[in-house]
């Protein structure tokens, strides 16, 4: 492993602790056979995923050298896509639902979650390792400093568990920050009871000026921000509050 020089712009930090690798793979449920691993690298998670007989594994890896390594070391792995997860339209490779797992490239971890949200009805479960701070943000409830855009948008459609923290010392090279593993399970919300595009715009506008009261931060979307929420700041609103304010704004815009 030590002979491979990681490429900086690909967020390559290879996990070296086998027990943690196994623990991550064990965290993924077994209801859905099709599984996509994002960024397998040298296959530290892949090897344990392949040991699970019920899993039909697909991997997507952008780095050519890693792909060559995987092909050589895991000849039984037939679905290797040398592509960019953010561009690939990877859902087209699957006929039905598929779960996602990975030690995600940290430089694009938020974008990965936005992509997953876009195909959420195909993805019942995600187990991902990300920077600790991003994991906290995703799992955070309203009233917390780390609560933000990703927390609200993901929690609208997924139940989120912060599973465990991982030290920077078990990676090669070590990242600057600690990591954490989170699990997302799709909830039973099919459609939000409000206009989803407007919901997304409201959440983004509110958090883009997170210290301002909503009466100010949402002015561009709606001149008269509903009184119930006008004096609040975004971190005070639960996911259902954001749905409610979207419904109220929808009515105002219509009339
Ligand atoms: N799973 C391995 C590697 C994690 S590092 C381990 O735990 O050791 C992140 C991996 O994601 C790297 O192998 C990197 O090449 C890959 N990667 C980076 N950007 C990617 C992208 N856009 N699409 C797919 N893979 C990507």
XYZ file of C-alpha atoms and ligand atoms in Angstrom:
281
model
C 0.000 0.000 0.000
C 2.735 2.451 0.920
C 4.053 2.506 -2.646
C 0.955 4.254 -3.949
C 1.230 8.015 -3.905
C -2.218 9.493 -3.288
C -3.457 12.174 -5.638
C -4.342 15.285 -3.740
C -7.312 16.504 -5.729
C -9.062 13.144 -5.456
C -9.423 13.234 -1.681
C -7.479 10.018 -1.323
C -6.987 8.932 2.268
C -6.695 5.176 2.423
C -8.043 3.447 5.505
C -5.465 1.131 7.035
C -7.385 -0.326 9.986
C -9.013 -3.634 9.059
C -11.291 -3.708 12.114
C -12.755 -0.325 11.248
C -13.166 -1.394 7.614
C -15.108 -4.464 8.738
C -17.191 -2.412 11.125
C -18.175 -0.011 8.326
C -19.189 -2.867 6.034
C -21.131 -4.543 8.891
C -23.094 -1.308 9.363
C -24.878 -1.722 6.034
C -28.203 -3.594 6.149
C -28.903 -6.682 4.068
C -32.366 -6.031 2.599
C -31.158 -4.779 -0.798
C -28.742 -6.982 -2.796
C -27.444 -4.288 -5.171
C -24.785 -2.163 -3.493
C -22.663 0.644 -4.933
C -19.331 1.467 -3.331
C -18.136 4.994 -4.103
C -14.355 5.466 -4.258
C -13.097 1.968 -3.380
C -9.453 3.003 -3.803
C -7.352 -0.027 -2.952
C -10.349 -2.017 -1.837
C -10.124 -1.988 1.946
C -13.934 -1.933 2.218
C -14.423 -3.829 -1.042
C -12.767 -6.999 0.303
C -15.313 -7.259 3.140
C -18.236 -6.328 0.904
C -17.258 -9.191 -1.408
C -17.336 -11.583 1.560
C -21.025 -10.856 2.032
C -22.716 -13.392 -0.228
C -26.058 -11.612 -0.357
C -24.445 -8.497 -1.865
C -24.186 -7.856 -5.600
C -21.369 -5.298 -5.578
C -20.769 -2.454 -8.023
C -17.967 0.058 -7.523
C -17.314 3.477 -9.033
C -13.778 4.855 -8.909
C -12.439 7.838 -10.830
C -8.740 7.023 -10.419
C -7.277 4.845 -13.153
C -4.483 3.408 -11.004
C -6.935 2.353 -8.311
C -9.141 0.738 -10.956
C -6.170 -1.216 -12.304
C -5.316 -2.321 -8.772
C -8.894 -3.428 -8.094
C -9.107 -5.405 -11.345
C -5.909 -7.200 -10.494
C -6.690 -7.972 -6.866
C -10.425 -8.634 -7.101
C -11.014 -10.526 -10.368
C -14.426 -11.605 -9.070
C -15.546 -7.961 -9.061
C -17.252 -7.611 -12.427
C -18.981 -4.244 -12.086
C -16.199 -1.679 -11.923
C -17.001 1.743 -13.377
C -14.088 4.071 -13.997
C -16.188 7.214 -13.762
C -16.915 10.308 -11.723
C -19.784 9.618 -9.325
C -20.922 13.225 -9.592
C -21.301 12.994 -13.359
C -22.084 9.393 -14.059
C -25.878 9.078 -13.814
C -24.920 5.888 -12.046
C -28.521 5.034 -11.161
C -28.959 3.946 -14.802
C -26.655 0.995 -14.120
C -29.226 -0.487 -11.750
C -32.643 -1.845 -12.591
C -34.090 -1.200 -9.128
C -33.033 -0.009 -5.725
C -29.427 0.008 -4.575
C -27.650 0.899 -1.344
C -24.560 3.082 -1.217
C -21.431 2.673 0.895
C -18.010 4.270 0.899
C -15.199 6.096 2.518
C -16.149 9.153 0.516
C -13.657 11.575 -1.054
C -13.932 14.374 1.497
C -13.495 17.217 -0.971
C -16.831 16.316 -2.596
C -18.745 14.705 0.269
C -21.513 17.336 0.351
C -21.983 17.068 -3.404
C -22.217 13.298 -3.083
C -25.113 13.712 -0.650
C -26.884 16.185 -2.941
C -26.569 13.635 -5.779
C -27.965 10.916 -3.522
C -30.895 13.171 -2.634
C -31.660 13.577 -6.323
C -32.096 9.795 -6.680
C -33.405 9.166 -3.180
C -36.272 6.892 -4.217
C -33.725 4.428 -5.590
C -31.423 4.520 -2.559
C -32.877 3.072 0.660
C -29.697 3.107 2.727
C -26.322 4.856 2.775
C -23.336 4.100 5.000
C -20.626 6.684 4.503
C -17.441 7.865 6.111
C -16.978 11.631 5.894
C -15.238 14.381 7.833
C -16.514 14.384 11.421
C -17.764 17.927 10.990
C -19.831 16.998 7.930
C -21.223 13.939 9.725
C -22.267 16.139 12.633
C -23.849 18.626 10.269
C -25.870 15.952 8.510
C -27.053 14.347 11.750
C -27.649 17.601 13.619
C -31.080 18.578 14.928
C -32.494 22.112 15.020
C -31.178 24.270 17.832
C -27.591 23.222 17.168
C -24.812 25.278 15.651
C -23.994 22.629 13.067
C -27.607 22.418 11.801
C -27.710 23.592 8.188
C -28.828 23.042 4.601
C -27.725 19.411 4.359
C -29.283 18.543 7.726
C -32.712 19.812 6.694
C -32.745 18.524 3.122
C -31.429 15.063 4.031
C -33.506 14.684 7.195
C -36.646 15.431 5.199
C -36.147 12.089 3.434
C -33.725 10.064 5.571
C -33.410 8.989 9.206
C -29.827 9.677 10.130
C -27.577 7.979 12.655
C -24.111 9.110 13.690
C -22.456 5.703 14.165
C -18.878 6.307 15.326
C -15.864 8.609 15.147
C -12.650 7.549 13.413
C -9.196 8.919 14.288
C -7.073 10.551 11.585
C -4.231 8.158 12.468
C -5.779 5.138 10.751
C -5.448 6.683 7.283
C -2.621 6.912 4.811
C -1.922 9.758 4.488
C -3.744 11.023 7.591
C -6.320 13.713 6.829
C -6.195 16.954 8.814
C -9.497 16.247 10.543
C -11.236 13.402 12.300
C -13.721 11.290 10.405
C -17.042 9.721 11.260
C -19.326 7.065 9.873
C -22.997 7.833 9.417
C -25.958 5.786 8.261
C -28.936 7.172 6.375
C -32.144 5.175 6.066
C -34.862 6.346 3.736
C -37.974 7.344 5.710
C -41.503 6.822 4.382
C -41.987 10.347 3.033
C -42.711 9.993 -0.670
C -43.513 13.600 -1.420
C -43.274 16.590 0.853
C -46.658 18.200 1.607
C -45.343 21.393 -0.005
C -43.644 22.548 -3.199
C -40.240 20.852 -2.993
C -38.399 23.371 -5.160
C -39.658 26.215 -3.031
C -38.772 24.246 0.121
C -35.190 23.864 -1.123
C -34.961 27.567 -2.010
C -36.317 28.592 1.391
C -33.848 26.343 3.246
C -30.910 27.548 1.179
C -31.816 31.244 1.396
C -32.381 31.005 5.145
C -29.040 29.326 5.886
C -27.041 31.376 3.414
C -27.591 34.263 5.811
C -27.855 32.204 8.941
C -27.429 35.004 11.465
C -30.291 37.016 10.022
C -33.926 36.677 10.936
C -36.040 35.024 8.276
C -37.927 38.279 7.668
C -34.674 39.530 6.103
C -33.077 36.425 4.643
C -36.272 35.326 2.867
C -37.256 38.734 1.556
C -36.193 37.883 -1.992
C -38.488 34.862 -2.009
C -41.412 36.512 -0.278
C -41.918 40.143 0.669
C -44.083 39.467 3.705
C -42.472 36.551 5.509
C -45.174 34.734 7.551
C -45.353 36.310 11.011
C -45.064 32.990 12.847
C -41.488 32.576 11.617
C -40.401 36.096 10.617
C -38.481 36.795 13.837
C -36.700 33.442 13.909
C -33.295 32.355 12.704
C -32.933 29.269 10.518
C -31.372 27.010 13.156
C -34.525 27.418 15.273
C -36.736 25.738 12.652
C -37.241 21.980 12.616
C -37.710 20.154 9.320
C -41.497 20.310 9.789
C -41.249 24.046 10.517
C -39.481 24.485 7.173
C -42.286 22.537 5.509
C -44.863 24.712 7.253
C -43.218 27.998 6.326
C -42.969 26.783 2.718
C -46.710 26.022 2.727
C -47.474 29.470 4.132
C -45.274 31.179 1.537
C -46.857 29.082 -1.212
C -50.275 30.407 -0.219
C -49.012 33.983 -0.141
C -47.438 33.679 -3.591
C -50.627 32.148 -5.021
C -52.924 34.877 -3.690
N -12.297 3.411 0.060
C -10.860 3.614 0.101
C -10.439 4.953 -0.512
C -11.033 6.176 0.108
S -10.321 7.665 -0.511
C -10.369 3.500 1.523
O -11.180 3.558 2.454
O -9.172 3.330 1.710
C -11.545 8.221 -1.668
C -11.553 7.485 -2.987
O -12.516 8.109 -3.845
C -10.242 7.545 -3.749
O -9.905 6.258 -4.166
C -10.510 8.455 -4.952
O -9.770 8.133 -6.100
C -11.993 8.238 -5.172
N -12.695 9.349 -5.829
C -12.428 10.679 -5.711
N -13.311 11.412 -6.406
C -14.185 10.534 -6.985
C -15.323 10.680 -7.835
N -15.758 11.893 -8.215
N -15.981 9.571 -8.254
C -15.546 8.328 -7.856
N -14.480 8.132 -7.053
C -13.802 9.214 -6.607
